[in-house]
Amino acid sequence: MRIAIVAESFLPLMNGVTHSILRVLEHLQERGDEVMVIAPSTSDTDVSSVEKGAYVHRLPSVPLAGYTNVRVALGGVNRVKRILADFSPDVVHLASPFVLGWRAVQAAHQLGIPTVAIYQTEVPSYAARYGVPFLENWAWNRVDNIHLLATRTLVPSTFALNQLRGRGILRVDMWRRGVDTARFNPAKRSTAWRRSVAPDGHRIIGYVGRLAVEKQVEDLAVLADLPSTKLVIVGDGPQRAALEAQLPNAVFAGFLGGDALAEAVAGFDLFVHPGEFETFCQTIQEAMASGVPVVATGRGGPLDLVENSRTGWLYEPGNLTQLRSYAQDLIGDDAKRRAFATAATASVQGRTWPVLSADLVRHYTEVIASFSRENGPTELTSSKGPSS
């Protein structure tokens, strides 16, 4: 089939959205599908116009204020409409749509092309964290409009499914995320790496993710003085300097990818994620595949991934005393931590990217088969109608 993927963000920026797109592109390339990616432009001159067999059409963009490596595409609906009309896809995949995705879903609707929208980022809830709470209602209206117009919306977690259905968006189905269990596995644990970050042999409490306001990494300060532990933070972002000042005894490893990331994650004794706005949280799944138990907030994607008292602990959002208690519980009990680690690894087996990508193709096929190019879906913009 011919597939247009409209990416709100893409290479060279690596994040959860980009990672998912790359894994899907690998699968579509193996299938022999014709794929085009529409994405914001980049100032990086080394970025290829072809990625995993897909042509990447770059739209002019500007950097997001305060987060310069994130770029926002410029242009209107008609520009995207011309690009889609020239490519004539069978389906349009909207990856975490918000700005560019809003234009694309309108363009596809006008052209009579079915759309599969991937709800991956809880953008409206970021508003309060970034000090602009008055934008939250506007942002939710944008999210509503996109997903009401989409032929089908796919969400990564039960929390996200209920969240959107509660807003009257009913054409919603589940599509989780895959994990590379060959890359992320307990065998990658390295004594040399552990010594490099914790030369005194301390237990390692690790975090992996962007160093941005919405990730709430500063909450890890409650763990900074746990006896015989070393806090290791993997990732980069606009909050790095502030976090280094707040957590002077932590090791900041910077952005890691490939085998270096897999080695670091497997080297943790405990993985902690304090963010409250994760629709899925891929790094939790990667830690579990690596044989590392997890402590995370009991909201969003972690609710599906972490099983209390078996693979990790979920703490009440904002209850940092509970976060510390749960971390102390696992760090201080080697036998319990090993049992949780074994259960964590077992829990993610079978969630490979080929399996999940094949499931995505099934969704593509279903919306193409059910969609009438002559008439299009009815009552998409006027009401929150019945599920297709």
mmCIF file of C-alpha atoms in Angstrom:
data_model
loop_
_atom_site.group_PDB
_atom_site.id
_atom_site.type_symbol
_atom_site.label_atom_id
_atom_site.label_comp_id
_atom_site.label_asym_id
_atom_site.label_seq_id
_atom_site.Cartn_x
_atom_site.Cartn_y
_atom_site.Cartn_z
ATOM 1 C CA MET A 1 0.000 0.000 0.000
ATOM 2 C CA ARG A 2 0.965 3.674 -0.231
ATOM 3 C CA ILE A 3 1.304 5.330 3.161
ATOM 4 C CA ALA A 4 1.942 8.956 4.074
ATOM 5 C CA ILE A 5 3.284 9.445 7.590
ATOM 6 C CA VAL A 6 2.854 12.989 8.903
ATOM 7 C CA ALA A 7 5.344 13.459 11.721
ATOM 8 C CA GLU A 8 5.011 16.277 14.225
ATOM 9 C CA SER A 9 8.705 15.673 14.973
ATOM 10 C CA PHE A 10 11.309 13.550 13.212
ATOM 11 C CA LEU A 11 15.038 13.065 12.774
ATOM 12 C CA PRO A 12 17.475 14.394 13.821
ATOM 13 C CA LEU A 13 15.361 14.925 16.960
ATOM 14 C CA MET A 14 15.148 11.569 18.716
ATOM 15 C CA ASN A 15 12.193 11.089 21.040
ATOM 16 C CA GLY A 16 9.377 8.604 21.532
ATOM 17 C CA VAL A 17 7.525 9.774 18.408
ATOM 18 C CA THR A 18 10.599 9.520 16.180
ATOM 19 C CA HIS A 19 11.564 6.143 17.635
ATOM 20 C CA SER A 20 8.124 4.684 16.901
ATOM 21 C CA ILE A 21 8.132 6.040 13.344
ATOM 22 C CA LEU A 22 11.546 4.525 12.632
ATOM 23 C CA ARG A 23 10.466 1.091 13.820
ATOM 24 C CA VAL A 24 7.303 1.291 11.705
ATOM 25 C CA LEU A 25 9.325 2.400 8.670
ATOM 26 C CA GLU A 26 11.558 -0.655 9.049
ATOM 27 C CA HIS A 27 8.516 -2.905 8.934
ATOM 28 C CA LEU A 28 6.924 -1.132 5.976
ATOM 29 C CA GLN A 29 10.214 -1.270 4.080
ATOM 30 C CA GLU A 30 10.389 -5.030 4.614
ATOM 31 C CA ARG A 31 6.826 -5.339 3.317
ATOM 32 C CA GLY A 32 7.661 -3.329 0.197
ATOM 33 C CA ASP A 33 5.152 -0.552 0.859
ATOM 34 C CA GLU A 34 5.646 2.893 -0.690
ATOM 35 C CA VAL A 35 6.024 5.425 2.114
ATOM 36 C CA MET A 36 6.489 9.171 2.346
ATOM 37 C CA VAL A 37 7.189 11.056 5.580
ATOM 38 C CA ILE A 38 6.095 14.679 5.873
ATOM 39 C CA ALA A 39 8.028 16.418 8.654
ATOM 40 C CA PRO A 40 9.370 19.799 9.761
ATOM 41 C CA SER A 41 12.630 20.977 8.219
ATOM 42 C CA THR A 42 15.870 20.845 10.172
ATOM 43 C CA SER A 43 18.995 22.971 10.315
ATOM 44 C CA ASP A 44 21.103 19.795 10.217
ATOM 45 C CA THR A 45 22.541 19.532 6.698
ATOM 46 C CA ASP A 46 23.562 15.896 7.171
ATOM 47 C CA VAL A 47 19.988 14.577 7.436
ATOM 48 C CA SER A 48 19.073 12.336 4.508
ATOM 49 C CA SER A 49 16.012 12.842 2.315
ATOM 50 C CA VAL A 50 15.445 9.076 2.409
ATOM 51 C CA GLU A 51 15.027 7.176 5.672
ATOM 52 C CA LYS A 52 14.535 3.386 5.716
ATOM 53 C CA GLY A 53 13.190 3.430 2.174
ATOM 54 C CA ALA A 54 10.807 6.346 2.732
ATOM 55 C CA TYR A 55 11.152 9.732 1.042
ATOM 56 C CA VAL A 56 11.161 12.512 3.651
ATOM 57 C CA HIS A 57 9.392 15.683 2.516
ATOM 58 C CA ARG A 58 10.530 18.555 4.727
ATOM 59 C CA LEU A 59 8.300 21.559 5.326
ATOM 60 C CA PRO A 60 9.751 24.943 6.344
ATOM 61 C CA SER A 61 9.771 25.256 10.123
ATOM 62 C CA VAL A 62 10.826 27.432 13.024
ATOM 63 C CA PRO A 63 12.324 26.373 16.379
ATOM 64 C CA LEU A 64 9.988 26.176 19.346
ATOM 65 C CA ALA A 65 10.683 28.955 21.842
ATOM 66 C CA GLY A 66 12.696 27.624 24.764
ATOM 67 C CA TYR A 67 13.229 24.234 23.136
ATOM 68 C CA THR A 68 15.253 25.024 20.033
ATOM 69 C CA ASN A 69 15.794 21.456 18.813
ATOM 70 C CA VAL A 70 12.010 21.031 18.495
ATOM 71 C CA ARG A 71 10.726 22.605 15.292
ATOM 72 C CA VAL A 72 7.201 23.601 14.284
ATOM 73 C CA ALA A 73 6.233 23.262 10.612
ATOM 74 C CA LEU A 74 4.917 26.320 8.792
ATOM 75 C CA GLY A 75 2.316 26.532 6.039
ATOM 76 C CA GLY A 76 -1.395 25.930 5.751
ATOM 77 C CA VAL A 77 -3.781 23.113 4.957
ATOM 78 C CA ASN A 78 -3.570 23.660 1.207
ATOM 79 C CA ARG A 79 0.171 23.088 1.155
ATOM 80 C CA VAL A 80 -0.200 19.726 2.882
ATOM 81 C CA LYS A 81 -3.183 18.944 0.653
ATOM 82 C CA ARG A 82 -1.056 19.426 -2.495
ATOM 83 C CA ILE A 83 1.671 17.141 -1.137
ATOM 84 C CA LEU A 84 -0.838 14.413 -0.272
ATOM 85 C CA ALA A 85 -2.651 14.775 -3.595
ATOM 86 C CA ASP A 86 0.632 14.353 -5.506
ATOM 87 C CA PHE A 87 1.570 11.240 -3.533
ATOM 88 C CA SER A 88 -1.992 9.820 -3.497
ATOM 89 C CA PRO A 89 -1.642 7.581 -0.436
ATOM 90 C CA ASP A 90 -4.073 4.849 0.519
ATOM 91 C CA VAL A 91 -3.897 6.000 4.142
ATOM 92 C CA VAL A 92 -2.390 8.861 6.127
ATOM 93 C CA HIS A 93 -0.688 8.048 9.415
ATOM 94 C CA LEU A 94 -0.717 11.026 11.804
ATOM 95 C CA ALA A 95 2.118 10.643 14.316
ATOM 96 C CA SER A 96 1.282 12.492 17.550
ATOM 97 C CA PRO A 97 -0.667 15.167 15.639
ATOM 98 C CA PHE A 98 -1.076 18.669 16.987
ATOM 99 C CA VAL A 99 0.155 21.465 14.673
ATOM 100 C CA LEU A 100 1.208 19.863 11.393
ATOM 101 C CA GLY A 101 -1.104 16.943 12.123
ATOM 102 C CA TRP A 102 -4.114 19.264 12.419
ATOM 103 C CA ARG A 103 -3.444 20.558 8.911
ATOM 104 C CA ALA A 104 -2.874 17.050 7.612
ATOM 105 C CA VAL A 105 -6.092 15.559 8.999
ATOM 106 C CA GLN A 106 -8.070 18.383 7.400
ATOM 107 C CA ALA A 107 -6.235 17.961 4.090
ATOM 108 C CA ALA A 108 -6.778 14.204 4.045
ATOM 109 C CA HIS A 109 -10.450 14.625 4.922
ATOM 110 C CA GLN A 110 -10.930 17.065 2.049
ATOM 111 C CA LEU A 111 -9.197 14.637 -0.319
ATOM 112 C CA GLY A 112 -11.221 11.655 0.894
ATOM 113 C CA ILE A 113 -8.211 9.751 2.250
ATOM 114 C CA PRO A 114 -8.603 7.720 5.467
ATOM 115 C CA THR A 115 -6.453 8.638 8.444
ATOM 116 C CA VAL A 116 -5.006 6.756 11.395
ATOM 117 C CA ALA A 117 -4.086 9.172 14.192
ATOM 118 C CA ILE A 118 -1.611 8.057 16.857
ATOM 119 C CA TYR A 119 -2.341 9.711 20.206
ATOM 120 C CA GLN A 120 1.090 9.677 21.796
ATOM 121 C CA THR A 121 1.632 12.944 23.665
ATOM 122 C CA GLU A 122 -0.623 14.535 26.273
ATOM 123 C CA VAL A 123 0.202 18.033 25.024
ATOM 124 C CA PRO A 124 -2.650 19.894 26.813
ATOM 125 C CA SER A 125 -1.464 18.802 30.243
ATOM 126 C CA TYR A 126 1.975 20.290 29.550
ATOM 127 C CA ALA A 127 0.433 23.775 29.651
ATOM 128 C CA ALA A 128 0.372 24.114 33.443
ATOM 129 C CA ARG A 129 3.891 22.672 33.760
ATOM 130 C CA TYR A 130 5.151 25.317 31.346
ATOM 131 C CA GLY A 131 3.373 28.131 33.197
ATOM 132 C CA VAL A 132 0.585 28.732 30.662
ATOM 133 C CA PRO A 133 -2.447 26.944 32.179
ATOM 134 C CA PHE A 134 -4.830 29.216 30.251
ATOM 135 C CA LEU A 135 -3.806 27.348 27.067
ATOM 136 C CA GLU A 136 -4.913 23.942 28.356
ATOM 137 C CA ASN A 137 -8.560 24.206 27.234
ATOM 138 C CA TRP A 138 -7.484 25.499 23.824
ATOM 139 C CA ALA A 139 -5.057 22.603 23.463
ATOM 140 C CA TRP A 140 -7.707 20.036 24.415
ATOM 141 C CA ASN A 141 -10.040 21.542 21.812
ATOM 142 C CA ARG A 142 -7.324 21.065 19.219
ATOM 143 C CA VAL A 143 -6.808 17.439 20.289
ATOM 144 C CA ASP A 144 -10.575 16.823 20.181
ATOM 145 C CA ASN A 145 -10.905 18.293 16.696
ATOM 146 C CA ILE A 146 -8.047 16.214 15.300
ATOM 147 C CA HIS A 147 -9.271 12.915 16.654
ATOM 148 C CA LEU A 148 -12.925 13.561 15.839
ATOM 149 C CA LEU A 149 -11.904 14.112 12.233
ATOM 150 C CA ALA A 150 -9.546 11.109 12.052
ATOM 151 C CA THR A 151 -10.944 7.870 10.689
ATOM 152 C CA ARG A 152 -9.422 5.943 13.581
ATOM 153 C CA THR A 153 -7.354 6.951 16.602
ATOM 154 C CA LEU A 154 -4.868 4.559 18.169
ATOM 155 C CA VAL A 155 -3.778 4.968 21.784
ATOM 156 C CA PRO A 156 -0.957 3.206 23.659
ATOM 157 C CA SER A 157 -2.600 2.625 27.037
ATOM 158 C CA THR A 158 -5.856 2.000 28.860
ATOM 159 C CA PHE A 159 -5.531 5.388 30.545
ATOM 160 C CA ALA A 160 -5.328 7.166 27.179
ATOM 161 C CA LEU A 161 -8.211 5.096 25.797
ATOM 162 C CA ASN A 162 -10.489 6.102 28.676
ATOM 163 C CA GLN A 163 -9.231 9.682 28.554
ATOM 164 C CA LEU A 164 -10.239 10.175 24.903
ATOM 165 C CA ARG A 165 -13.489 8.227 25.171
ATOM 166 C CA GLY A 166 -14.362 10.400 28.148
ATOM 167 C CA ARG A 167 -14.037 13.368 25.827
ATOM 168 C CA GLY A 168 -16.467 11.813 23.357
ATOM 169 C CA ILE A 169 -13.871 10.535 20.907
ATOM 170 C CA LEU A 170 -15.203 7.057 20.216
ATOM 171 C CA ARG A 171 -13.391 5.773 17.116
ATOM 172 C CA VAL A 172 -10.486 4.704 19.294
ATOM 173 C CA ASP A 173 -8.554 1.452 19.493
ATOM 174 C CA MET A 174 -5.465 0.244 21.315
ATOM 175 C CA TRP A 175 -2.021 0.088 19.719
ATOM 176 C CA ARG A 176 0.780 -0.410 22.190
ATOM 177 C CA ARG A 177 4.513 -0.005 21.562
ATOM 178 C CA GLY A 178 7.060 -2.660 20.787
ATOM 179 C CA VAL A 179 10.359 -3.224 22.539
ATOM 180 C CA ASP A 180 13.575 -4.660 21.107
ATOM 181 C CA THR A 181 14.196 -7.519 23.525
ATOM 182 C CA ALA A 182 17.415 -8.472 21.729
ATOM 183 C CA ARG A 183 18.850 -5.032 22.345
ATOM 184 C CA PHE A 184 17.354 -4.481 25.792
ATOM 185 C CA ASN A 185 18.003 -7.545 27.922
ATOM 186 C CA PRO A 186 19.724 -8.463 31.205
ATOM 187 C CA ALA A 187 22.766 -9.855 29.372
ATOM 188 C CA LYS A 188 23.832 -6.272 28.540
ATOM 189 C CA ARG A 189 24.618 -5.585 32.204
ATOM 190 C CA SER A 190 28.245 -4.440 32.366
ATOM 191 C CA THR A 191 30.411 -4.429 35.475
ATOM 192 C CA ALA A 192 32.780 -1.979 33.777
ATOM 193 C CA TRP A 193 29.989 0.499 33.051
ATOM 194 C CA ARG A 194 28.666 0.213 36.601
ATOM 195 C CA ARG A 195 32.118 0.962 38.001
ATOM 196 C CA SER A 196 32.438 3.967 35.715
ATOM 197 C CA VAL A 197 29.391 5.659 37.252
ATOM 198 C CA ALA A 198 29.465 4.158 40.757
ATOM 199 C CA PRO A 199 33.083 3.339 41.579
ATOM 200 C CA ASP A 200 32.249 2.730 45.249
ATOM 201 C CA GLY A 201 29.946 -0.148 44.345
ATOM 202 C CA HIS A 202 26.739 1.668 45.257
ATOM 203 C CA ARG A 203 23.339 0.566 43.969
ATOM 204 C CA ILE A 204 22.389 2.519 40.865
ATOM 205 C CA ILE A 205 19.039 4.284 40.560
ATOM 206 C CA GLY A 206 18.545 5.315 36.952
ATOM 207 C CA TYR A 207 16.337 7.546 34.821
ATOM 208 C CA VAL A 208 16.214 7.732 31.025
ATOM 209 C CA GLY A 209 14.356 10.444 29.143
ATOM 210 C CA ARG A 210 14.283 14.044 28.035
ATOM 211 C CA LEU A 211 15.382 16.587 30.582
ATOM 212 C CA ALA A 212 12.324 18.764 30.135
ATOM 213 C CA VAL A 213 9.791 20.358 32.468
ATOM 214 C CA GLU A 214 7.029 17.842 31.773
ATOM 215 C CA LYS A 215 9.233 14.905 32.867
ATOM 216 C CA GLN A 216 9.484 16.226 36.464
ATOM 217 C CA VAL A 217 13.037 14.926 36.842
ATOM 218 C CA GLU A 218 13.578 17.339 39.731
ATOM 219 C CA ASP A 219 11.371 15.036 41.838
ATOM 220 C CA LEU A 220 14.299 12.604 41.921
ATOM 221 C CA ALA A 221 15.925 14.917 44.461
ATOM 222 C CA VAL A 222 14.059 12.946 47.165
ATOM 223 C CA LEU A 223 16.293 9.975 46.282
ATOM 224 C CA ALA A 224 19.581 11.843 46.199
ATOM 225 C CA ASP A 225 20.579 11.009 49.782
ATOM 226 C CA LEU A 226 19.497 7.363 49.936
ATOM 227 C CA PRO A 227 22.412 5.521 51.580
ATOM 228 C CA SER A 228 24.766 3.546 49.327
ATOM 229 C CA THR A 229 23.063 4.621 46.103
ATOM 230 C CA LYS A 230 24.104 6.596 43.051
ATOM 231 C CA LEU A 231 21.575 8.472 40.920
ATOM 232 C CA VAL A 232 22.342 8.238 37.175
ATOM 233 C CA ILE A 233 20.406 10.363 34.699
ATOM 234 C CA VAL A 234 20.552 9.484 31.007
ATOM 235 C CA GLY A 235 19.257 12.034 28.522
ATOM 236 C CA ASP A 236 19.514 15.653 27.534
ATOM 237 C CA GLY A 237 17.252 18.654 27.156
ATOM 238 C CA PRO A 238 16.609 22.263 28.143
ATOM 239 C CA GLN A 239 16.453 21.501 31.884
ATOM 240 C CA ARG A 240 19.866 19.868 32.093
ATOM 241 C CA ALA A 241 21.758 22.809 33.598
ATOM 242 C CA ALA A 242 19.054 23.446 36.196
ATOM 243 C CA LEU A 243 18.889 19.766 37.112
ATOM 244 C CA GLU A 244 22.665 19.504 37.450
ATOM 245 C CA ALA A 245 22.474 22.347 39.968
ATOM 246 C CA GLN A 246 19.600 20.671 41.849
ATOM 247 C CA LEU A 247 21.220 17.227 41.823
ATOM 248 C CA PRO A 248 24.952 17.926 42.272
ATOM 249 C CA ASN A 249 25.808 14.356 43.287
ATOM 250 C CA ALA A 250 24.029 12.670 40.394
ATOM 251 C CA VAL A 251 25.827 11.396 37.298
ATOM 252 C CA PHE A 252 24.516 13.038 34.124
ATOM 253 C CA ALA A 253 25.416 10.676 31.289
ATOM 254 C CA GLY A 254 23.910 12.778 28.502
ATOM 255 C CA PHE A 255 22.063 11.382 25.506
ATOM 256 C CA LEU A 256 22.878 7.730 24.801
ATOM 257 C CA GLY A 257 21.709 5.568 21.933
ATOM 258 C CA GLY A 258 22.259 2.091 20.501
ATOM 259 C CA ASP A 259 24.289 -0.375 22.521
ATOM 260 C CA ALA A 260 25.491 2.368 24.892
ATOM 261 C CA LEU A 261 21.907 2.989 26.013
ATOM 262 C CA ALA A 262 21.156 -0.721 26.355
ATOM 263 C CA GLU A 263 24.287 -1.193 28.484
ATOM 264 C CA ALA A 264 23.370 1.741 30.720
ATOM 265 C CA VAL A 265 19.788 0.606 31.290
ATOM 266 C CA ALA A 266 20.818 -2.974 32.050
ATOM 267 C CA GLY A 267 23.363 -1.555 34.495
ATOM 268 C CA PHE A 268 20.694 0.040 36.671
ATOM 269 C CA ASP A 269 19.513 -1.665 39.849
ATOM 270 C CA LEU A 270 16.279 0.328 39.823
ATOM 271 C CA PHE A 271 14.596 2.461 37.163
ATOM 272 C CA VAL A 272 12.558 5.458 38.317
ATOM 273 C CA HIS A 273 10.290 7.645 36.173
ATOM 274 C CA PRO A 274 8.555 10.588 37.896
ATOM 275 C CA GLY A 275 6.655 12.043 34.905
ATOM 276 C CA GLU A 276 2.879 12.232 35.317
ATOM 277 C CA PHE A 277 1.979 12.849 31.661
ATOM 278 C CA GLU A 278 3.217 9.684 29.954
ATOM 279 C CA THR A 279 0.688 8.184 27.554
ATOM 280 C CA PHE A 280 2.883 5.062 27.413
ATOM 281 C CA CYS A 281 6.520 5.504 28.593
ATOM 282 C CA GLN A 282 8.731 3.415 26.348
ATOM 283 C CA THR A 283 11.732 3.747 28.634
ATOM 284 C CA ILE A 284 9.877 1.840 31.364
ATOM 285 C CA GLN A 285 9.320 -1.044 28.953
ATOM 286 C CA GLU A 286 12.994 -0.994 27.942
ATOM 287 C CA ALA A 287 14.079 -1.079 31.586
ATOM 288 C CA MET A 288 11.808 -4.040 32.297
ATOM 289 C CA ALA A 289 13.142 -5.904 29.257
ATOM 290 C CA SER A 290 16.628 -5.246 30.665
ATOM 291 C CA GLY A 291 15.781 -6.929 33.951
ATOM 292 C CA VAL A 292 15.326 -3.755 35.976
ATOM 293 C CA PRO A 293 12.325 -3.224 38.301
ATOM 294 C CA VAL A 294 10.524 0.108 38.087
ATOM 295 C CA VAL A 295 9.116 2.788 40.363
ATOM 296 C CA ALA A 296 6.824 5.185 38.472
ATOM 297 C CA THR A 297 3.846 7.462 38.950
ATOM 298 C CA GLY A 298 0.443 5.795 39.077
ATOM 299 C CA ARG A 299 -0.982 7.756 36.151
ATOM 300 C CA GLY A 300 -1.003 7.291 32.381
ATOM 301 C CA GLY A 301 0.926 4.591 30.564
ATOM 302 C CA PRO A 302 2.774 3.186 33.601
ATOM 303 C CA LEU A 303 -0.562 1.872 34.931
ATOM 304 C CA ASP A 304 -0.530 -0.749 32.158
ATOM 305 C CA LEU A 305 3.195 -1.479 32.289
ATOM 306 C CA VAL A 306 4.019 -1.797 35.990
ATOM 307 C CA GLU A 307 2.309 -4.385 38.174
ATOM 308 C CA ASN A 308 2.450 -3.362 41.823
ATOM 309 C CA SER A 309 4.354 -5.711 44.097
ATOM 310 C CA ARG A 310 5.447 -7.868 41.146
ATOM 311 C CA THR A 311 7.418 -5.880 38.534
ATOM 312 C CA GLY A 312 7.730 -2.624 40.449
ATOM 313 C CA TRP A 313 5.789 0.003 42.360
ATOM 314 C CA LEU A 314 3.406 2.771 41.323
ATOM 315 C CA TYR A 315 3.268 5.750 43.630
ATOM 316 C CA GLU A 316 0.499 8.296 43.978
ATOM 317 C CA PRO A 317 1.230 11.292 41.709
ATOM 318 C CA GLY A 318 2.880 14.035 43.750
ATOM 319 C CA ASN A 319 3.517 11.799 46.760
ATOM 320 C CA LEU A 320 7.307 12.010 46.834
ATOM 321 C CA THR A 321 7.479 10.440 50.281
ATOM 322 C CA GLN A 322 5.927 7.338 48.762
ATOM 323 C CA LEU A 323 8.352 7.504 45.825
ATOM 324 C CA ARG A 324 11.271 7.464 48.252
ATOM 325 C CA SER A 325 9.749 4.654 50.316
ATOM 326 C CA TYR A 326 9.215 2.420 47.282
ATOM 327 C CA ALA A 327 12.723 3.071 45.964
ATOM 328 C CA GLN A 328 14.164 2.296 49.392
ATOM 329 C CA ASP A 329 12.114 -0.903 49.556
ATOM 330 C CA LEU A 330 13.681 -2.327 46.401
ATOM 331 C CA ILE A 331 17.179 -0.914 46.766
ATOM 332 C CA GLY A 332 17.421 -2.295 50.310
ATOM 333 C CA ASP A 333 16.241 -5.847 49.547
ATOM 334 C CA ASP A 334 18.392 -7.717 47.008
ATOM 335 C CA ALA A 335 16.182 -10.810 46.932
ATOM 336 C CA LYS A 336 13.001 -8.847 46.353
ATOM 337 C CA ARG A 337 14.670 -6.712 43.688
ATOM 338 C CA ARG A 338 15.873 -9.819 41.826
ATOM 339 C CA ALA A 339 12.380 -11.342 41.955
ATOM 340 C CA PHE A 340 10.826 -8.137 40.627
ATOM 341 C CA ALA A 341 13.493 -7.965 37.904
ATOM 342 C CA THR A 342 12.780 -11.500 36.708
ATOM 343 C CA ALA A 343 9.049 -10.826 36.596
ATOM 344 C CA ALA A 344 9.621 -7.526 34.782
ATOM 345 C CA THR A 345 11.607 -9.187 31.997
ATOM 346 C CA ALA A 346 9.016 -11.936 31.579
ATOM 347 C CA SER A 347 6.181 -9.422 31.388
ATOM 348 C CA VAL A 348 7.401 -7.750 28.178
ATOM 349 C CA GLN A 349 8.230 -10.841 26.142
ATOM 350 C CA GLY A 350 6.277 -11.012 22.885
ATOM 351 C CA ARG A 351 5.946 -7.225 22.610
ATOM 352 C CA THR A 352 8.411 -6.969 19.724
ATOM 353 C CA TRP A 353 8.275 -4.221 17.117
ATOM 354 C CA PRO A 354 7.561 -6.636 14.222
ATOM 355 C CA VAL A 355 4.474 -7.907 16.086
ATOM 356 C CA LEU A 356 3.260 -4.396 16.934
ATOM 357 C CA SER A 357 4.012 -3.057 13.445
ATOM 358 C CA ALA A 358 2.022 -5.888 11.880
ATOM 359 C CA ASP A 359 -0.863 -4.912 14.142
ATOM 360 C CA LEU A 360 -0.585 -1.324 12.895
ATOM 361 C CA VAL A 361 -0.773 -2.532 9.288
ATOM 362 C CA ARG A 362 -3.969 -4.377 10.235
ATOM 363 C CA HIS A 363 -5.433 -1.059 11.377
ATOM 364 C CA TYR A 364 -4.372 0.545 8.089
ATOM 365 C CA THR A 365 -6.043 -2.238 6.133
ATOM 366 C CA GLU A 366 -9.271 -2.009 8.130
ATOM 367 C CA VAL A 367 -9.677 1.755 7.727
ATOM 368 C CA ILE A 368 -8.894 1.569 4.003
ATOM 369 C CA ALA A 369 -11.446 -1.207 3.529
ATOM 370 C CA SER A 370 -14.172 0.586 5.476
ATOM 371 C CA PHE A 371 -13.605 4.078 4.138
ATOM 372 C CA SER A 372 -15.603 5.392 1.190
ATOM 373 C CA ARG A 373 -13.525 7.716 -0.964
ATOM 374 C CA GLU A 374 -16.699 9.017 -2.609
ATOM 375 C CA ASN A 375 -18.532 10.089 0.526
ATOM 376 C CA GLY A 376 -15.972 9.948 3.359
ATOM 377 C CA PRO A 377 -16.948 9.299 6.977
ATOM 378 C CA THR A 378 -20.098 11.143 8.033
ATOM 379 C CA GLU A 379 -20.770 13.490 10.948
ATOM 380 C CA LEU A 380 -17.102 13.778 11.815
ATOM 381 C CA THR A 381 -17.045 17.503 12.423
ATOM 382 C CA SER A 382 -20.582 18.086 13.599
ATOM 383 C CA SER A 383 -20.920 15.551 16.392
ATOM 384 C CA LYS A 384 -19.065 13.092 18.535
ATOM 385 C CA GLY A 385 -20.740 10.243 16.696
ATOM 386 C CA PRO A 386 -20.787 6.470 17.088
ATOM 387 C CA SER A 387 -17.687 4.337 16.871
ATOM 388 C CA SER A 388 -16.856 2.949 13.439
#
